[in-house]
Amino acid sequence: MKIILDVMGGDNPASEFVKGAVLAHDRFIAENCDAEIILCGNERVIREALQRLRRSADMFAIVHAEDYVTMEDDPMSIVQIHKDSSMSRALKYVSDGKADACVSAGNTGALFTGATLIERRIRGVRRAALAMVLPYECPVLALDCGANVSVTVEYLVQFAYLGSVYMEKVMGVEKPRIGLLNNGAEAHKGTALYVETNKMLREASDLNFIGNVEAKDVQFNKCDVLVTDGFTGNIMLKSCEGISKFIMDKINNELFGGIGGKLSSLIRRSEVAKILKTFDVTEYGGAPFLGLAKPVIKAHGNSDANAVMNAVMQAVKYVDTGVIEYIGACADRFPKIVVNDKEK
């Protein structure tokens, strides 16, 4: 298995992504994992980073690309202005069968656009969705988390199917509980779009739909899959990240700050570390675009080496579990939504 890693375009320098690749490589060896990593980006920068890490310059295969997509670039730039960027070349490597999965921390819109146009969607899937595992004690898969700002009832219903398959096949959850993110638990709450989606999900007998879920209840094991549009999902995700960081900083400052805190930390640090780990988004590494014909993992824009390593490991697991093939085999179960007597 080959995983191609786009080392350019993230918030952190390329050297941090090279370091993450090294950590993943070492983990492959430790776990006897038959996988390789291909680095895509400026070859000189990559080789210099490997040299600083005291690793062989020939440790990884390298696909040279001087150009890269910035966070400010328009999503369509990946197939217009930046056709030879590291992101575009990494996606083409997967599309051409030279790699089995792509990992990138670059511009989400550009990655989604490029992946949709280059990798294509699974037959029967109307829109791919960015699916993120929220790191609670009982993990929750939220989708969409930023790929589709505007959605239809059909998209949301298909997101429920995609999330259900992922949690079952990748996370090992039997009959995943599907929740619809809303501003109230009652079926009539929310916009007309969400009221209609609630109705359609209730009628989907092959889904374990448990109804609307409010944002304040997501972290308390209410559901395994949380369905929403990309605009709402992205705001919720970033709010969760901000609150988590705030809590982590407060715990560290209160328990380990000052002389007394440093003395008591000898006793309490290991216990607190377990709690803090449940809030650490880097433990899950990245988010897959569910519904694409080839595996593409979106790592967080400010991913550090640990997050990059976990994103690569997630890509390996994603390929191994055969989720894409399973989704393709059952895509005919996805209902067609009828609006005003016309099938959409």
mmCIF file with all atom_site columns, N, CA and C in Angstrom, residues 128-164:
data_model
loop_
_atom_site.group_PDB
_atom_site.id
_atom_site.type_symbol
_atom_site.label_atom_id
_atom_site.label_alt_id
_atom_site.label_comp_id
_atom_site.label_asym_id
_atom_site.label_entity_id
_atom_site.label_seq_id
_atom_site.pdbx_PDB_ins_code
_atom_site.Cartn_x
_atom_site.Cartn_y
_atom_site.Cartn_z
_atom_site.occupancy
_atom_site.B_iso_or_equiv
_atom_site.pdbx_formal_charge
_atom_site.auth_seq_id
_atom_site.auth_comp_id
_atom_site.auth_asym_id
_atom_site.auth_atom_id
_atom_site.pdbx_PDB_model_num
ATOM 1   N N  . ALA A 1 128 ? -19.950 14.198 -2.069 1.00 0.00 ? 128 ALA A N  1
ATOM 2   C CA . ALA A 1 128 ? -19.065 13.688 -1.026 1.00 0.00 ? 128 ALA A CA 1
ATOM 3   C C  . ALA A 1 128 ? -19.156 14.625 0.177  1.00 0.00 ? 128 ALA A C  1
ATOM 4   N N  . ALA A 1 129 ? -18.788 14.141 1.360  1.00 0.00 ? 129 ALA A N  1
ATOM 5   C CA . ALA A 1 129 ? -18.872 14.949 2.580  1.00 0.00 ? 129 ALA A CA 1
ATOM 6   C C  . ALA A 1 129 ? -17.586 14.813 3.387  1.00 0.00 ? 129 ALA A C  1
ATOM 7   N N  . LEU A 1 130 ? -17.196 15.895 4.027  1.00 0.00 ? 130 LEU A N  1
ATOM 8   C CA . LEU A 1 130 ? -16.036 15.876 4.917  1.00 0.00 ? 130 LEU A CA 1
ATOM 9   C C  . LEU A 1 130 ? -16.496 15.360 6.270  1.00 0.00 ? 130 LEU A C  1
ATOM 10  N N  . ALA A 1 131 ? -15.968 14.208 6.669  1.00 0.00 ? 131 ALA A N  1
ATOM 11  C CA . ALA A 1 131 ? -16.423 13.544 7.897  1.00 0.00 ? 131 ALA A CA 1
ATOM 12  C C  . ALA A 1 131 ? -15.326 13.585 8.953  1.00 0.00 ? 131 ALA A C  1
ATOM 13  N N  . MET A 1 132 ? -15.632 14.157 10.110 1.00 0.00 ? 132 MET A N  1
ATOM 14  C CA . MET A 1 132 ? -14.643 14.326 11.171 1.00 0.00 ? 132 MET A CA 1
ATOM 15  C C  . MET A 1 132 ? -15.063 13.581 12.418 1.00 0.00 ? 132 MET A C  1
ATOM 16  N N  . VAL A 1 133 ? -14.144 12.809 12.990 1.00 0.00 ? 133 VAL A N  1
ATOM 17  C CA . VAL A 1 133 ? -14.414 12.127 14.257 1.00 0.00 ? 133 VAL A CA 1
ATOM 18  C C  . VAL A 1 133 ? -14.187 13.107 15.398 1.00 0.00 ? 133 VAL A C  1
ATOM 19  N N  . LEU A 1 134 ? -15.236 13.386 16.161 1.00 0.00 ? 134 LEU A N  1
ATOM 20  C CA . LEU A 1 134 ? -15.105 14.254 17.330 1.00 0.00 ? 134 LEU A CA 1
ATOM 21  C C  . LEU A 1 134 ? -14.576 13.419 18.484 1.00 0.00 ? 134 LEU A C  1
ATOM 22  N N  . PRO A 1 135 ? -13.457 13.832 19.090 1.00 0.00 ? 135 PRO A N  1
ATOM 23  C CA . PRO A 1 135 ? -12.745 12.995 20.059 1.00 0.00 ? 135 PRO A CA 1
ATOM 24  C C  . PRO A 1 135 ? -13.340 12.993 21.462 1.00 0.00 ? 135 PRO A C  1
ATOM 25  N N  . TYR A 1 136 ? -14.588 12.510 21.568 1.00 0.00 ? 136 TYR A N  1
ATOM 26  C CA . TYR A 1 136 ? -15.197 12.388 22.879 1.00 0.00 ? 136 TYR A CA 1
ATOM 27  C C  . TYR A 1 136 ? -14.961 10.978 23.410 1.00 0.00 ? 136 TYR A C  1
ATOM 28  N N  . GLU A 1 137 ? -15.386 10.722 24.650 1.00 0.00 ? 137 GLU A N  1
ATOM 29  C CA . GLU A 1 137 ? -15.187 9.390  25.236 1.00 0.00 ? 137 GLU A CA 1
ATOM 30  C C  . GLU A 1 137 ? -15.819 8.321  24.349 1.00 0.00 ? 137 GLU A C  1
ATOM 31  N N  . CYS A 1 138 ? -16.982 8.633  23.787 1.00 0.00 ? 138 CYS A N  1
ATOM 32  C CA . CYS A 1 138 ? -17.607 7.787  22.765 1.00 0.00 ? 138 CYS A CA 1
ATOM 33  C C  . CYS A 1 138 ? -17.562 8.602  21.468 1.00 0.00 ? 138 CYS A C  1
ATOM 34  N N  . PRO A 1 139 ? -16.598 8.333  20.578 1.00 0.00 ? 139 PRO A N  1
ATOM 35  C CA . PRO A 1 139 ? -16.393 9.155  19.385 1.00 0.00 ? 139 PRO A CA 1
ATOM 36  C C  . PRO A 1 139 ? -17.653 9.307  18.535 1.00 0.00 ? 139 PRO A C  1
ATOM 37  N N  . VAL A 1 140 ? -17.804 10.514 17.983 1.00 0.00 ? 140 VAL A N  1
ATOM 38  C CA . VAL A 1 140 ? -18.943 10.829 17.123 1.00 0.00 ? 140 VAL A CA 1
ATOM 39  C C  . VAL A 1 140 ? -18.405 11.265 15.764 1.00 0.00 ? 140 VAL A C  1
ATOM 40  N N  . LEU A 1 141 ? -18.945 10.689 14.693 1.00 0.00 ? 141 LEU A N  1
ATOM 41  C CA . LEU A 1 141 ? -18.563 11.093 13.349 1.00 0.00 ? 141 LEU A CA 1
ATOM 42  C C  . LEU A 1 141 ? -19.530 12.177 12.880 1.00 0.00 ? 141 LEU A C  1
ATOM 43  N N  . ALA A 1 142 ? -19.006 13.372 12.639 1.00 0.00 ? 142 ALA A N  1
ATOM 44  C CA . ALA A 1 142 ? -19.833 14.488 12.178 1.00 0.00 ? 142 ALA A CA 1
ATOM 45  C C  . ALA A 1 142 ? -19.593 14.735 10.698 1.00 0.00 ? 142 ALA A C  1
ATOM 46  N N  . LEU A 1 143 ? -20.671 14.866 9.925  1.00 0.00 ? 143 LEU A N  1
ATOM 47  C CA . LEU A 1 143 ? -20.562 15.174 8.514  1.00 0.00 ? 143 LEU A CA 1
ATOM 48  C C  . LEU A 1 143 ? -21.844 15.867 8.045  1.00 0.00 ? 143 LEU A C  1
ATOM 49  N N  . ASP A 1 144 ? -21.681 16.935 7.315  1.00 0.00 ? 144 ASP A N  1
ATOM 50  C CA . ASP A 1 144 ? -20.509 17.444 6.665  1.00 0.00 ? 144 ASP A CA 1
ATOM 51  C C  . ASP A 1 144 ? -19.841 18.483 7.577  1.00 0.00 ? 144 ASP A C  1
ATOM 52  N N  . CYS A 1 145 ? -18.515 18.560 7.522  1.00 0.00 ? 145 CYS A N  1
ATOM 53  C CA . CYS A 1 145 ? -17.795 19.510 8.369  1.00 0.00 ? 145 CYS A CA 1
ATOM 54  C C  . CYS A 1 145 ? -17.125 20.627 7.577  1.00 0.00 ? 145 CYS A C  1
ATOM 55  N N  . GLY A 1 146 ? -17.609 20.877 6.371  1.00 0.00 ? 146 GLY A N  1
ATOM 56  C CA . GLY A 1 146 ? -17.056 22.018 5.655  1.00 0.00 ? 146 GLY A CA 1
ATOM 57  C C  . GLY A 1 146 ? -17.013 21.928 4.152  1.00 0.00 ? 146 GLY A C  1
ATOM 58  N N  . ALA A 1 147 ? -17.343 20.780 3.576  1.00 0.00 ? 147 ALA A N  1
ATOM 59  C CA . ALA A 1 147 ? -17.238 20.642 2.125  1.00 0.00 ? 147 ALA A CA 1
ATOM 60  C C  . ALA A 1 147 ? -18.431 21.232 1.388  1.00 0.00 ? 147 ALA A C  1
ATOM 61  N N  . ASN A 1 148 ? -19.642 21.067 1.951  1.00 0.00 ? 148 ASN A N  1
ATOM 62  C CA . ASN A 1 148 ? -20.859 21.511 1.269  1.00 0.00 ? 148 ASN A CA 1
ATOM 63  C C  . ASN A 1 148 ? -21.609 22.534 2.111  1.00 0.00 ? 148 ASN A C  1
ATOM 64  N N  . VAL A 1 149 ? -21.449 23.804 1.779  1.00 0.00 ? 149 VAL A N  1
ATOM 65  C CA . VAL A 1 149 ? -22.123 24.865 2.529  1.00 0.00 ? 149 VAL A CA 1
ATOM 66  C C  . VAL A 1 149 ? -23.630 24.826 2.265  1.00 0.00 ? 149 VAL A C  1
ATOM 67  N N  . SER A 1 150 ? -24.010 24.596 1.017  1.00 0.00 ? 150 SER A N  1
ATOM 68  C CA . SER A 1 150 ? -25.421 24.481 0.650  1.00 0.00 ? 150 SER A CA 1
ATOM 69  C C  . SER A 1 150 ? -25.746 23.022 0.373  1.00 0.00 ? 150 SER A C  1
ATOM 70  N N  . VAL A 1 151 ? -26.841 22.538 0.947  1.00 0.00 ? 151 VAL A N  1
ATOM 71  C CA . VAL A 1 151 ? -27.199 21.127 0.793  1.00 0.00 ? 151 VAL A CA 1
ATOM 72  C C  . VAL A 1 151 ? -28.682 20.989 0.446  1.00 0.00 ? 151 VAL A C  1
ATOM 73  N N  . THR A 1 152 ? -29.058 19.782 0.058  1.00 0.00 ? 152 THR A N  1
ATOM 74  C CA . THR A 1 152 ? -30.458 19.442 -0.172 1.00 0.00 ? 152 THR A CA 1
ATOM 75  C C  . THR A 1 152 ? -30.836 18.320 0.779  1.00 0.00 ? 152 THR A C  1
ATOM 76  N N  . VAL A 1 153 ? -32.104 17.969 0.810  1.00 0.00 ? 153 VAL A N  1
ATOM 77  C CA . VAL A 1 153 ? -32.551 16.848 1.639  1.00 0.00 ? 153 VAL A CA 1
ATOM 78  C C  . VAL A 1 153 ? -31.835 15.574 1.209  1.00 0.00 ? 153 VAL A C  1
ATOM 79  N N  . GLU A 1 154 ? -31.705 15.381 -0.080 1.00 0.00 ? 154 GLU A N  1
ATOM 80  C CA . GLU A 1 154 ? -31.049 14.171 -0.581 1.00 0.00 ? 154 GLU A CA 1
ATOM 81  C C  . GLU A 1 154 ? -29.603 14.085 -0.110 1.00 0.00 ? 154 GLU A C  1
ATOM 82  N N  . TYR A 1 155 ? -28.883 15.193 -0.150 1.00 0.00 ? 155 TYR A N  1
ATOM 83  C CA . TYR A 1 155 ? -27.494 15.182 0.310  1.00 0.00 ? 155 TYR A CA 1
ATOM 84  C C  . TYR A 1 155 ? -27.417 14.758 1.776  1.00 0.00 ? 155 TYR A C  1
ATOM 85  N N  . LEU A 1 156 ? -28.269 15.347 2.612  1.00 0.00 ? 156 LEU A N  1
ATOM 86  C CA . LEU A 1 156 ? -28.235 15.060 4.042  1.00 0.00 ? 156 LEU A CA 1
ATOM 87  C C  . LEU A 1 156 ? -28.583 13.591 4.318  1.00 0.00 ? 156 LEU A C  1
ATOM 88  N N  . VAL A 1 157 ? -29.553 13.053 3.607  1.00 0.00 ? 157 VAL A N  1
ATOM 89  C CA . VAL A 1 157 ? -29.911 11.651 3.783  1.00 0.00 ? 157 VAL A CA 1
ATOM 90  C C  . VAL A 1 157 ? -28.749 10.753 3.356  1.00 0.00 ? 157 VAL A C  1
ATOM 91  N N  . GLN A 1 158 ? -28.095 11.095 2.252  1.00 0.00 ? 158 GLN A N  1
ATOM 92  C CA . GLN A 1 158 ? -26.952 10.298 1.818  1.00 0.00 ? 158 GLN A CA 1
ATOM 93  C C  . GLN A 1 158 ? -25.792 10.414 2.802  1.00 0.00 ? 158 GLN A C  1
ATOM 94  N N  . PHE A 1 159 ? -25.613 11.589 3.404  1.00 0.00 ? 159 PHE A N  1
ATOM 95  C CA . PHE A 1 159 ? -24.574 11.734 4.431  1.00 0.00 ? 159 PHE A CA 1
ATOM 96  C C  . PHE A 1 159 ? -24.813 10.744 5.565  1.00 0.00 ? 159 PHE A C  1
ATOM 97  N N  . ALA A 1 160 ? -26.074 10.545 5.920  1.00 0.00 ? 160 ALA A N  1
ATOM 98  C CA . ALA A 1 160 ? -26.415 9.605  6.992  1.00 0.00 ? 160 ALA A CA 1
ATOM 99  C C  . ALA A 1 160 ? -25.985 8.188  6.619  1.00 0.00 ? 160 ALA A C  1
ATOM 100 N N  . TYR A 1 161 ? -26.223 7.807  5.384  1.00 0.00 ? 161 TYR A N  1
ATOM 101 C CA . TYR A 1 161 ? -25.812 6.477  4.922  1.00 0.00 ? 161 TYR A CA 1
ATOM 102 C C  . TYR A 1 161 ? -24.286 6.351  4.908  1.00 0.00 ? 161 TYR A C  1
ATOM 103 N N  . LEU A 1 162 ? -23.618 7.369  4.380  1.00 0.00 ? 162 LEU A N  1
ATOM 104 C CA . LEU A 1 162 ? -22.149 7.346  4.318  1.00 0.00 ? 162 LEU A CA 1
ATOM 105 C C  . LEU A 1 162 ? -21.544 7.242  5.715  1.00 0.00 ? 162 LEU A C  1
ATOM 106 N N  . GLY A 1 163 ? -22.056 8.046  6.652  1.00 0.00 ? 163 GLY A N  1
ATOM 107 C CA . GLY A 1 163 ? -21.552 8.022  8.024  1.00 0.00 ? 163 GLY A CA 1
ATOM 108 C C  . GLY A 1 163 ? -21.813 6.703  8.709  1.00 0.00 ? 163 GLY A C  1
ATOM 109 N N  . SER A 1 164 ? -22.976 6.117  8.449  1.00 0.00 ? 164 SER A N  1
ATOM 110 C CA . SER A 1 164 ? -23.322 4.842  9.057  1.00 0.00 ? 164 SER A CA 1
ATOM 111 C C  . SER A 1 164 ? -22.363 3.742  8.609  1.00 0.00 ? 164 SER A C  1
#
